Short mmCIF file of N, CA and C in Angstrom, two decimals:
data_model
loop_
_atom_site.label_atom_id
_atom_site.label_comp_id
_atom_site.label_asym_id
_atom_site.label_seq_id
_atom_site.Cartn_x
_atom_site.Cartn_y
_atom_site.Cartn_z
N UNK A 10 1.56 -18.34 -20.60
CA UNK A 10 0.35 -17.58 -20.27
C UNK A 10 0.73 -16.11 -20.06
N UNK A 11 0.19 -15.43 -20.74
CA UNK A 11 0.65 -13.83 -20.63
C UNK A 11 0.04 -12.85 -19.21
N UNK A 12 -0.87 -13.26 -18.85
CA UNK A 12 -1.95 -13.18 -17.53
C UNK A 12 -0.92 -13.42 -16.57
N UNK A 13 -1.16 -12.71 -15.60
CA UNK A 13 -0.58 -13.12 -13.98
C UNK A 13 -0.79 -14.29 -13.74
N UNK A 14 -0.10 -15.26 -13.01
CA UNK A 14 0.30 -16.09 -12.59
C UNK A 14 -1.10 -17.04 -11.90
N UNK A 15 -1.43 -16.35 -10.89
CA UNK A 15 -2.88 -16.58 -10.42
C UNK A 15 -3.95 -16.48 -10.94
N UNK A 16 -3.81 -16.06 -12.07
CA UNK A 16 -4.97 -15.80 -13.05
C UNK A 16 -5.08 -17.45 -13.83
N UNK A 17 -3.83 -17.77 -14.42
CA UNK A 17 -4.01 -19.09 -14.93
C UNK A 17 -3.76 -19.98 -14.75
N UNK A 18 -3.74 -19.88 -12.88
CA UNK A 18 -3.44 -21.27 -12.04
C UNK A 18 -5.07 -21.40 -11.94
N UNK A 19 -5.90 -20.15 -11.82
CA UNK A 19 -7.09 -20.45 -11.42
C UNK A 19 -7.36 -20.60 -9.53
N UNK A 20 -6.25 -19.85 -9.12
CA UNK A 20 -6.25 -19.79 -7.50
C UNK A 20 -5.91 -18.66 -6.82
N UNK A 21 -6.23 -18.76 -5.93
CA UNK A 21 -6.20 -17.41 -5.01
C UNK A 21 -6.49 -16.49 -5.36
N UNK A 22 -7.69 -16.14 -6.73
CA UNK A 22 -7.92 -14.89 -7.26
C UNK A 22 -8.60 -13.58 -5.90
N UNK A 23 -9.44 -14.55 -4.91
CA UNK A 23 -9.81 -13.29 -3.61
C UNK A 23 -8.49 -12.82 -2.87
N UNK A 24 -7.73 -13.40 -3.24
CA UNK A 24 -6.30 -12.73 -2.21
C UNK A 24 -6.05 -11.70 -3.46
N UNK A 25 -5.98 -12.01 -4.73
CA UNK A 25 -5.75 -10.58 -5.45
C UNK A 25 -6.76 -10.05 -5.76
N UNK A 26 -7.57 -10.17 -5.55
CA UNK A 26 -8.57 -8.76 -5.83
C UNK A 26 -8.41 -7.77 -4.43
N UNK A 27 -8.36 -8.78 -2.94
CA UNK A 27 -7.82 -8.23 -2.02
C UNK A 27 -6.95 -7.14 -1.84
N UNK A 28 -5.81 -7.91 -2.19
CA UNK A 28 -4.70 -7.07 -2.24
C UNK A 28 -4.62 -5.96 -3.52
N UNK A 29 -5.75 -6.66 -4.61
CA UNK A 29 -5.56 -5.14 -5.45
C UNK A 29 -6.76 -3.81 -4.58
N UNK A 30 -6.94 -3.76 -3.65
CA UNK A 30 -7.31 -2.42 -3.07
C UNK A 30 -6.67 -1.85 -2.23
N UNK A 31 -5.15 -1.58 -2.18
CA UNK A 31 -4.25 -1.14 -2.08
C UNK A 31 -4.15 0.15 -3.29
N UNK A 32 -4.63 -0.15 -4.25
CA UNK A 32 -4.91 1.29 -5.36
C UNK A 32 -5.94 2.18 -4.91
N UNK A 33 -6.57 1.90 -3.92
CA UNK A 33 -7.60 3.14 -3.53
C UNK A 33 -7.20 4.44 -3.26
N UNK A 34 -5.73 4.12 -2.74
CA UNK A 34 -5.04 5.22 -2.77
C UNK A 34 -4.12 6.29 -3.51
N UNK A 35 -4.76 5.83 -4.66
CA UNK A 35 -4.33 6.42 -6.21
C UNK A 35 -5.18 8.23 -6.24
N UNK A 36 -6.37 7.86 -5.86
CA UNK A 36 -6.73 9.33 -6.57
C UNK A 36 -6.37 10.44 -5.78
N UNK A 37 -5.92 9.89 -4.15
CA UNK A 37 -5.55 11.07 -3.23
C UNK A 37 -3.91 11.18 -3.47
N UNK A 38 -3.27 10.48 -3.80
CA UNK A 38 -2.12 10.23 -4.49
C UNK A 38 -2.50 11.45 -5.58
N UNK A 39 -2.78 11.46 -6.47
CA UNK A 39 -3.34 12.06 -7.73
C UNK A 39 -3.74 13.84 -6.98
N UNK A 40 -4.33 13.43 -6.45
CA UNK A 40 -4.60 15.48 -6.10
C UNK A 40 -3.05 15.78 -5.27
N UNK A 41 -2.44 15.12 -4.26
CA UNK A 41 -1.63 15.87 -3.84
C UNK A 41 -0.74 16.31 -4.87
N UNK A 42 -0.50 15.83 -6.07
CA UNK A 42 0.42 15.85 -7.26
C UNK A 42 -0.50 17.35 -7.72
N UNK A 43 -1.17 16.69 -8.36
CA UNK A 43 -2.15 17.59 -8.96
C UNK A 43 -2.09 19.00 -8.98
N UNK A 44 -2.91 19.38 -7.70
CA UNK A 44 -2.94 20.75 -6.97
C UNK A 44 -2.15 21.16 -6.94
N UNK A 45 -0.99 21.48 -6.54
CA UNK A 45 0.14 22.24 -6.65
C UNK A 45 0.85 22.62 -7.96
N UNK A 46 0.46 22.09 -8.90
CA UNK A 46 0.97 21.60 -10.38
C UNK A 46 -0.02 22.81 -11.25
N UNK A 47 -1.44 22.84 -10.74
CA UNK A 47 -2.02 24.32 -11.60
C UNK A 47 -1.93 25.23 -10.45
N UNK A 48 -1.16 25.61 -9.65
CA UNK A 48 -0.88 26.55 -8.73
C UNK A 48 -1.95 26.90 -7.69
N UNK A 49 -2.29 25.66 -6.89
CA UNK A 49 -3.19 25.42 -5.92
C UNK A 49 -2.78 25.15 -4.87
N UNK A 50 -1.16 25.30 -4.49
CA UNK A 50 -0.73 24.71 -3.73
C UNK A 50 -0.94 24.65 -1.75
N UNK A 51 -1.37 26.01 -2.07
CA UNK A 51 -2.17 26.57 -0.59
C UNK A 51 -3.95 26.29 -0.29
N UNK A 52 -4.00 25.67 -1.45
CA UNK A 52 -5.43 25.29 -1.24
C UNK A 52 -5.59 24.10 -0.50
N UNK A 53 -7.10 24.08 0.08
CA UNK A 53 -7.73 23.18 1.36
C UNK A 53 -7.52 21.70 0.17
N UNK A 54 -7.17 21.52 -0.80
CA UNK A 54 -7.82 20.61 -1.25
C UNK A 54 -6.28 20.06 -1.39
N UNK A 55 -5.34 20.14 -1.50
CA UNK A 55 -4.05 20.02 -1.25
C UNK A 55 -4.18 19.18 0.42
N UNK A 56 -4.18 20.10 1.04
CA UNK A 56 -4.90 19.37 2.76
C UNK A 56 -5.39 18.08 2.82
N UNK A 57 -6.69 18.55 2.25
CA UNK A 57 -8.17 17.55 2.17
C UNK A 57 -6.66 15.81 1.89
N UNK A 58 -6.37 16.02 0.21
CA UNK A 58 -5.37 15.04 -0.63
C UNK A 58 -4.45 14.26 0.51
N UNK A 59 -3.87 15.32 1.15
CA UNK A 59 -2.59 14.55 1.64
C UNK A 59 -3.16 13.96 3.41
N UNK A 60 -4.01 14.48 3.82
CA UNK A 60 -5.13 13.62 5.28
C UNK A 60 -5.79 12.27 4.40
N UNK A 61 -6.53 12.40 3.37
CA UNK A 61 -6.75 11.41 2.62
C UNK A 61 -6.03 10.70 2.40
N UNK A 62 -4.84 10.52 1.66
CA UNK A 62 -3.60 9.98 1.57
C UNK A 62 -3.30 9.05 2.61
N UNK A 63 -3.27 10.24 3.53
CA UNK A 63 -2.45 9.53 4.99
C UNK A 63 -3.67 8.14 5.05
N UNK A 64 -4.95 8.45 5.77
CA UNK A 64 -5.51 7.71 5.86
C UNK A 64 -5.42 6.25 4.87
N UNK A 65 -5.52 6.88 3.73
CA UNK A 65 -5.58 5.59 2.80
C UNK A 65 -4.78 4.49 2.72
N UNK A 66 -3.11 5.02 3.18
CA UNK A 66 -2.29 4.25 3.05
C UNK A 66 -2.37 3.32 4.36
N UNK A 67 -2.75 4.14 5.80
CA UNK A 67 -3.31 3.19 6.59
C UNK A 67 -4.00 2.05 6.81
N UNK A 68 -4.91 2.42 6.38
CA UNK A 68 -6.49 1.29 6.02
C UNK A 68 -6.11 0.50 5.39
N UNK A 69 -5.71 0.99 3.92
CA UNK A 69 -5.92 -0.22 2.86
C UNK A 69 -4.23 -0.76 2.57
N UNK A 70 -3.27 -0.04 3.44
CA UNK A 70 -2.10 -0.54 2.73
C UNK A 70 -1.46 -1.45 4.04
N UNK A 71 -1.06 -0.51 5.42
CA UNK A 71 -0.67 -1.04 6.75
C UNK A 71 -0.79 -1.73 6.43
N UNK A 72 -2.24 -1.09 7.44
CA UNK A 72 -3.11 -2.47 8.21
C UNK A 72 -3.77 -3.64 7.82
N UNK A 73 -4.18 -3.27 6.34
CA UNK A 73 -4.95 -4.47 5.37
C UNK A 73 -3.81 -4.97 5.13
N UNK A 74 -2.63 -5.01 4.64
CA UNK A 74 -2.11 -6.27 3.82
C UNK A 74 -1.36 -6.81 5.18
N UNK A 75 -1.16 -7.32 6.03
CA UNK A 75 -1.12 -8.14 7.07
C UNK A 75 -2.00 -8.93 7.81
N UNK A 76 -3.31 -8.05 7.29
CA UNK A 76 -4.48 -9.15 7.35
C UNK A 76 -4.89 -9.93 6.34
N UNK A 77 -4.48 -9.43 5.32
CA UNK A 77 -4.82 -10.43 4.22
C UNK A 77 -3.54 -11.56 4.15
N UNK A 78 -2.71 -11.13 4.76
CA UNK A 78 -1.35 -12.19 4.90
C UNK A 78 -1.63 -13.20 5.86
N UNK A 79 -2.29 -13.21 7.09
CA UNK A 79 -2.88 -13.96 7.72
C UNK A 79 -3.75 -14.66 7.44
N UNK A 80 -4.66 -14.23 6.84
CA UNK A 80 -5.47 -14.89 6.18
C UNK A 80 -5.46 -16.11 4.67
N UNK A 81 -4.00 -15.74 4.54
CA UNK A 81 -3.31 -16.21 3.27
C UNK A 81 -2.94 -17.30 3.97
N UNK A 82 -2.00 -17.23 5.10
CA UNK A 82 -1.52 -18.66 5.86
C UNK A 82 -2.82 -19.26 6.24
N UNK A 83 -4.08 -18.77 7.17
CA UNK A 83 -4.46 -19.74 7.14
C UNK A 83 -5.18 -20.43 6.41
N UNK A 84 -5.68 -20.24 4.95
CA UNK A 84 -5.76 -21.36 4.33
C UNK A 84 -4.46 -21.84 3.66
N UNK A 85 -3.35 -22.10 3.75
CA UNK A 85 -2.49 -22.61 3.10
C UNK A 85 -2.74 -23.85 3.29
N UNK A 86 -3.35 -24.47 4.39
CA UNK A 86 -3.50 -26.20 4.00
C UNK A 86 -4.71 -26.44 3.47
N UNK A 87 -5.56 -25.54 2.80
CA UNK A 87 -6.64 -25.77 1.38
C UNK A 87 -5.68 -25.74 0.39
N UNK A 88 -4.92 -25.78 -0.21
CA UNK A 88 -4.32 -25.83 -1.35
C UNK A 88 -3.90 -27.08 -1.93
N UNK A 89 -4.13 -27.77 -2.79
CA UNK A 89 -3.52 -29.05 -3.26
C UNK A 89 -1.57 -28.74 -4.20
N UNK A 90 -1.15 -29.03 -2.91
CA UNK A 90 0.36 -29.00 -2.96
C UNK A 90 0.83 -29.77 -4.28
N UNK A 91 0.36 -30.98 -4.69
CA UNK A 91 0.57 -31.70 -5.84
C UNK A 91 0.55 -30.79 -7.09
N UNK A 92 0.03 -30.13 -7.13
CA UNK A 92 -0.03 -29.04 -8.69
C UNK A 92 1.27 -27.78 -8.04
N UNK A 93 2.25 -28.24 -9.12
CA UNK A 93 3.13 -27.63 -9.04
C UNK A 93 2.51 -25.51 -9.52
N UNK A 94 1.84 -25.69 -10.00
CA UNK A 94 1.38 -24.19 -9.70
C UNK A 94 0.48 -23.98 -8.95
N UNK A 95 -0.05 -24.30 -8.33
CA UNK A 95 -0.62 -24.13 -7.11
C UNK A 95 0.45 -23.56 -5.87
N UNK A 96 1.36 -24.05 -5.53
CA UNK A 96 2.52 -23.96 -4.89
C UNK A 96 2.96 -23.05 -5.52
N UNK A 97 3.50 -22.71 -6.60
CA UNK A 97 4.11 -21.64 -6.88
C UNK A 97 3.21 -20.13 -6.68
N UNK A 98 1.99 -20.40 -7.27
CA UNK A 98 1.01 -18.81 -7.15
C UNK A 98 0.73 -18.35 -5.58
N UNK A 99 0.82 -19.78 -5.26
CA UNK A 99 1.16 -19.25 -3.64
C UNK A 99 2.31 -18.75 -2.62
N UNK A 100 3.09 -19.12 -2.95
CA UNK A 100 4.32 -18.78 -2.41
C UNK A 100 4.78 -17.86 -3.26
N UNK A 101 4.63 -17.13 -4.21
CA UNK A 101 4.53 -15.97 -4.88
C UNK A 101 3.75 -14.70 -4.37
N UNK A 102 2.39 -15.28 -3.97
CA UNK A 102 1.78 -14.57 -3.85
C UNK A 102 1.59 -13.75 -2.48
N UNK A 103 2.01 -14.78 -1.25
CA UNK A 103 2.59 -15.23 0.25
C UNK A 103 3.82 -13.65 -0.26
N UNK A 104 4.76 -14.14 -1.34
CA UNK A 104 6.25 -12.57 -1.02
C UNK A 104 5.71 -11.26 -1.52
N UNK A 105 4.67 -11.18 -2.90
CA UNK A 105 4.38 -10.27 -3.38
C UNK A 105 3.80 -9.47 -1.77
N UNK A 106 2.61 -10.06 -1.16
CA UNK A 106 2.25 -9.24 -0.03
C UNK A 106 3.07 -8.82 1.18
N UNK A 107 3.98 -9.40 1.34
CA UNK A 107 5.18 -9.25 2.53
C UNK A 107 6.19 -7.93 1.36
N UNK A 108 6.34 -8.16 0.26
CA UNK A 108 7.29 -7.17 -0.07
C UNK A 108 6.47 -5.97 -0.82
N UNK A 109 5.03 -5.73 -0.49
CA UNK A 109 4.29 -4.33 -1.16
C UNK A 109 3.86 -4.47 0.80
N UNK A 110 3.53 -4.87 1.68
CA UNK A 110 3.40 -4.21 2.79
C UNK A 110 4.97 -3.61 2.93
N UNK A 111 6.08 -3.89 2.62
CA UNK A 111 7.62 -2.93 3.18
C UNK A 111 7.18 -2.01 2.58
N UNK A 112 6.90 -2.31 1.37
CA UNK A 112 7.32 -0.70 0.84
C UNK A 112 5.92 0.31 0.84
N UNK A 113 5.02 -0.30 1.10
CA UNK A 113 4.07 0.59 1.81
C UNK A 113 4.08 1.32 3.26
N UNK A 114 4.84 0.52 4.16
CA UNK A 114 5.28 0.40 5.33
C UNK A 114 6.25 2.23 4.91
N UNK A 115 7.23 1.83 4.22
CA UNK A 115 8.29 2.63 3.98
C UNK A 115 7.28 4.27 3.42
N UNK A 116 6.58 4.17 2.44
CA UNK A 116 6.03 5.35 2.10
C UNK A 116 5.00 5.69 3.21
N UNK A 117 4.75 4.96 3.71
CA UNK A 117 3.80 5.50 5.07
C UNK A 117 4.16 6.18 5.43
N UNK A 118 5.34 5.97 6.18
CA UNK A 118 6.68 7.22 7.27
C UNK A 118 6.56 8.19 6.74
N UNK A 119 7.12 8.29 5.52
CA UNK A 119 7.19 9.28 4.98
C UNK A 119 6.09 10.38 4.51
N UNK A 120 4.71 9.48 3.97
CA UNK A 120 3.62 10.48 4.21
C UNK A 120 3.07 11.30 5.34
N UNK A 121 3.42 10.51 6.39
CA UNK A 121 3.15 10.57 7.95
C UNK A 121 3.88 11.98 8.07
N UNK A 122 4.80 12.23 8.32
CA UNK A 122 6.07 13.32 7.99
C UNK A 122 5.64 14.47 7.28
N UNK A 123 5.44 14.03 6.25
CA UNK A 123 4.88 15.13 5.24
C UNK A 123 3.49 16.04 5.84
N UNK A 124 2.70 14.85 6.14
CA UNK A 124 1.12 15.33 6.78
C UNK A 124 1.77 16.43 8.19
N UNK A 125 2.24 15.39 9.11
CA UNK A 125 2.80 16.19 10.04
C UNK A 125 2.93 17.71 9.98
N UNK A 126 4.33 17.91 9.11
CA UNK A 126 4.45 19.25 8.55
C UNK A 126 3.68 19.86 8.37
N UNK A 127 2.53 19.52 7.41
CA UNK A 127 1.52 20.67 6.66
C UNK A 127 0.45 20.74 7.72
N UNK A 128 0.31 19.74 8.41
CA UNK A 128 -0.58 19.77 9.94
C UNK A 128 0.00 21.00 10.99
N UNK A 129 1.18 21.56 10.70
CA UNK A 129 1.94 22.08 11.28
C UNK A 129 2.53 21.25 12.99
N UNK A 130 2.03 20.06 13.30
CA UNK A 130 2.61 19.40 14.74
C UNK A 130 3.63 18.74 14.17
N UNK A 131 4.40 19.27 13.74
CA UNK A 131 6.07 18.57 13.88
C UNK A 131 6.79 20.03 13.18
N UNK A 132 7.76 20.46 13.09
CA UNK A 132 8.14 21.66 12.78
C UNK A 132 9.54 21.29 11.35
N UNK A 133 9.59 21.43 10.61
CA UNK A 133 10.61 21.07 9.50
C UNK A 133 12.22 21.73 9.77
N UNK A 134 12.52 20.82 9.64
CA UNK A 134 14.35 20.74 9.78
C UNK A 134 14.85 21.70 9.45
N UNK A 135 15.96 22.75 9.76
CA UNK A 135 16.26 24.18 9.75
C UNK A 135 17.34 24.03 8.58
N UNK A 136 17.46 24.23 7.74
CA UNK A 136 18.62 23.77 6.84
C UNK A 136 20.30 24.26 7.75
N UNK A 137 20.99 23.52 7.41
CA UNK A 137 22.73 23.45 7.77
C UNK A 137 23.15 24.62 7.62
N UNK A 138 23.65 25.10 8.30
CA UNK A 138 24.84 26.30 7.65
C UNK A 138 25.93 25.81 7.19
N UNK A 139 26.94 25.91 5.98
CA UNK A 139 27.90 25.62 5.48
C UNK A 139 28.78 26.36 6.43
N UNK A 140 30.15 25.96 6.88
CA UNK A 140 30.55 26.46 7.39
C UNK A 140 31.57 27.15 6.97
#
């Protein structure tokens, strides 16, 4: 089957449509790139992008995919264990969300940081003097 996995088990398709809104945070993704790129880089909309950003990755990346992970265990005893793909799209689908919350987890910090900076409440690292 060339389709994702859950697509042609025919299960758990609301846990991925779920978890596919984790892309909401594509278009503020998209301007912080953007703007600076046709020489906008001091513009509000640069700002606007990367507060958006921040937020987005919050909402829909944090905090949502740990609720949808909870929500994943508790129906795990609706599933008919006997269909060997059933079991598999699930327990697939159970790591895919544990290993895109890390690394959402991980780019969070780092947007967090970034926002910080341009928020000006955190002050950026003084570069080293070579000695």
């Amino acid at each position: 089957c060339p389709r994702p996995p859950v697509l042609c088990t025919n299960r758990l398709h609301f846990y991925s449509c779920w978890m596919g809104l984790v892309e909401g945070t594509n278009p503020c993704l998209s301007g912080v790139f953007f703007f600076p790129r046709i020489n906008m880089k001091e513009s509000i909309f640069v700002t606007i992008s990367g507060v958006l950003l921040f937020l987005g990755f919050l909402f829909l990346r944090v905090l949502q995919l740990p609720y949808i992970f909870y929500w994943v265990m508790l129906d795990m005893n609706t599933l008919d264990w006997e269909v060997a793909s059933s079991a598999w799209a699930y327990c697939f689908g159970s790591v895919s969300i544990v290993f895109l919350w890390g690394l959402s987890t991980f780019w969070f910090y780092r947007i967090a940081l970034g926002m910080f900076k341009t928020l000006g409440l955190i002050k950026p690292k003084k570069p080293e003097k070579d000695a």
